[in-house]
Amino acid sequence: MTTATPEITPRLRQARTSLLVSYAAQGAVFALLVTRIPGIQQQYGISDGLLPVFLAAVPILAGVGSISLEYVVKRTSPRAVLRVVQPIVCLTLLGVGLGNTLWEAALALAAFGLAVGGLDASQAMSAVALQHRYGRSVMQTFYAAYSLGGILGASLAWAQVHYKLSLLSMFGTVGVVVAAVVLIVGRWYAGPQELGHAVEEAAAAAARSIPWKPLLPLCLAMCAAYIGDATVSNWAAKYLQEGLHSSEQMTTVPYSAYMVVMLVGRLLGDARVQSWGSVRTVRLGAAVCAVGFLLVSLSPTSWVAVAAFAVVGLGISVIVPQVFAAGGRLFPKDSDAAVARINIFNYVGFLVGAPLVGGLAGAMGYRIAMLVPMVLILSVFLVSRSFGAGAVTGAEAGADTVTV
């Protein structure tokens, strides 16, 4: 049966706004970091052969952080974890800018990976809980905020290269400022007052065991989407630098274009989900993403590649939010535990995507390597019907208008 939509109070709107700021802040920090991979590689003297190892280590540690969060939630709440780990993530950006030896790079990136795992999962749990209270699809707006932050972060990376600033000056300034911002807005994250019994249910859900089998199709879709995302975030700059011989300044542009179009897709995403339903929306997103990677592989110039990466962003923009929403529909009473488990495959995607694409690029060239995420993203079609699971009405569109 359909659950009545609860009253949306000013305090609930305030909680949603604060979480939007949190997503935007994380998008800015992550984008600044990944768009300056060539600069980090140069500062620390990381060889091309060792770079995929560093890039793979981060999602491994992030997965550890995400799994550990399930147990922390039992004693605290997603809000409590979010308020602690996000400032830590911001300050690890300062750590990345400080060093110049391999062990310092390893230490800073390890700290970033562990903290970002807890951050991603606690953000997703809070977003799912707020969507539950709103009684309609709002997940896309949080990821739109992340994309907006990503645009800002990529723009700062461009400015760092253009004005010949050091990594320490840019990373340190952004890390400290964003840490201060999230510490302030953290006061208004949703808690028991806004979510009713959702916090208590989250703690209970983390202590219970939920079956993996119904989640596996969603986990596959999450993994495929993040292989695509990891390809763009980790290798777009290197593709332009080494494959298309672009300037260092130009290497910061593709991720920015990717995030701009992703922002547009996510701003329009909730309306599309309401009209088309999750299944149709996700299928279309996978098809567009695959076309984008094909265009990337065939790009004759840097600007064509930038446009192709933007097409990839349009496709991916709708997939990830709907994975989390579908997990919430499958286990409405255990949505936090479901989100934490699905979120692990965010890092599986990064773990597979970073070394796989990098290794193939080294062996056969970037053009061939870019076809790998194109093929893998099409696997979403095989599991797309799972995005309609848990609907309480006959129409797919109705699945996203009920509480999750």
CSV table of N, CA, C and O in Angstrom, one decimal, residues 5 19 21 44 66 71 121-122 132 145 207 225 249 263 311 351 378:
chain,number,residue,atom,x,y,z
A,5,THR,N,2.3,10.8,2.3
A,5,THR,CA,3.4,11.7,2.3
A,5,THR,C,3.4,12.5,3.6
A,5,THR,O,2.4,13.2,3.9
A,19,LEU,N,22.6,18.8,4.0
A,19,LEU,CA,23.2,17.6,3.3
A,19,LEU,C,23.5,17.9,1.9
A,19,LEU,O,24.5,17.4,1.4
A,21,VAL,N,24.8,20.7,0.9
A,21,VAL,CA,26.1,21.4,1.1
A,21,VAL,C,27.2,20.4,1.3
A,21,VAL,O,28.3,20.5,0.7
A,44,TYR,N,55.4,13.8,-6.5
A,44,TYR,CA,55.8,12.6,-5.7
A,44,TYR,C,56.7,11.7,-6.5
A,44,TYR,O,57.2,10.7,-5.9
A,66,SER,N,33.9,1.9,4.5
A,66,SER,CA,32.5,1.8,4.3
A,66,SER,C,31.9,0.6,5.1
A,66,SER,O,30.9,0.7,5.8
A,71,TYR,N,29.1,-1.0,11.6
A,71,TYR,CA,29.3,-1.3,13.0
A,71,TYR,C,29.3,0.0,13.8
A,71,TYR,O,28.8,0.0,15.0
A,121,ALA,N,29.3,6.5,2.6
A,121,ALA,CA,28.2,5.6,3.1
A,121,ALA,C,27.3,6.4,4.0
A,121,ALA,O,26.1,6.3,4.0
A,122,SER,N,27.9,7.2,4.9
A,122,SER,CA,27.0,8.0,5.8
A,122,SER,C,26.2,9.1,5.1
A,122,SER,O,25.0,9.3,5.4
A,132,HIS,N,13.0,8.9,2.5
A,132,HIS,CA,12.0,8.2,3.2
A,132,HIS,C,11.0,9.2,3.8
A,132,HIS,O,9.8,9.0,3.7
A,145,ALA,N,24.1,18.2,-6.4
A,145,ALA,CA,24.9,19.0,-5.5
A,145,ALA,C,26.4,18.5,-5.6
A,145,ALA,O,27.3,19.3,-5.7
A,207,ALA,N,22.6,-3.9,12.9
A,207,ALA,CA,22.9,-5.1,13.7
A,207,ALA,C,22.3,-6.4,13.1
A,207,ALA,O,22.6,-7.5,13.5
A,225,ALA,N,28.7,1.3,-13.1
A,225,ALA,CA,28.7,2.7,-13.1
A,225,ALA,C,30.0,3.4,-12.6
A,225,ALA,O,30.5,4.3,-13.2
A,249,GLN,N,47.0,22.4,-18.8
A,249,GLN,CA,45.8,23.2,-18.5
A,249,GLN,C,44.6,22.5,-19.1
A,249,GLN,O,43.6,22.4,-18.4
A,263,LEU,N,25.6,17.3,-13.7
A,263,LEU,CA,24.7,18.2,-12.9
A,263,LEU,C,23.4,18.4,-13.6
A,263,LEU,O,22.3,18.3,-13.0
A,311,VAL,N,29.2,13.4,-22.6
A,311,VAL,CA,28.1,12.5,-22.9
A,311,VAL,C,28.1,11.3,-21.9
A,311,VAL,O,27.1,10.9,-21.4
A,351,LEU,N,38.1,0.0,-7.8
A,351,LEU,CA,39.2,-0.9,-7.7
A,351,LEU,C,39.4,-1.6,-9.0
A,351,LEU,O,40.6,-1.8,-9.4
A,378,LEU,N,27.2,-1.7,-20.3
A,378,LEU,CA,26.0,-2.3,-21.0
A,378,LEU,C,25.4,-3.4,-20.2
A,378,LEU,O,24.3,-3.9,-20.4
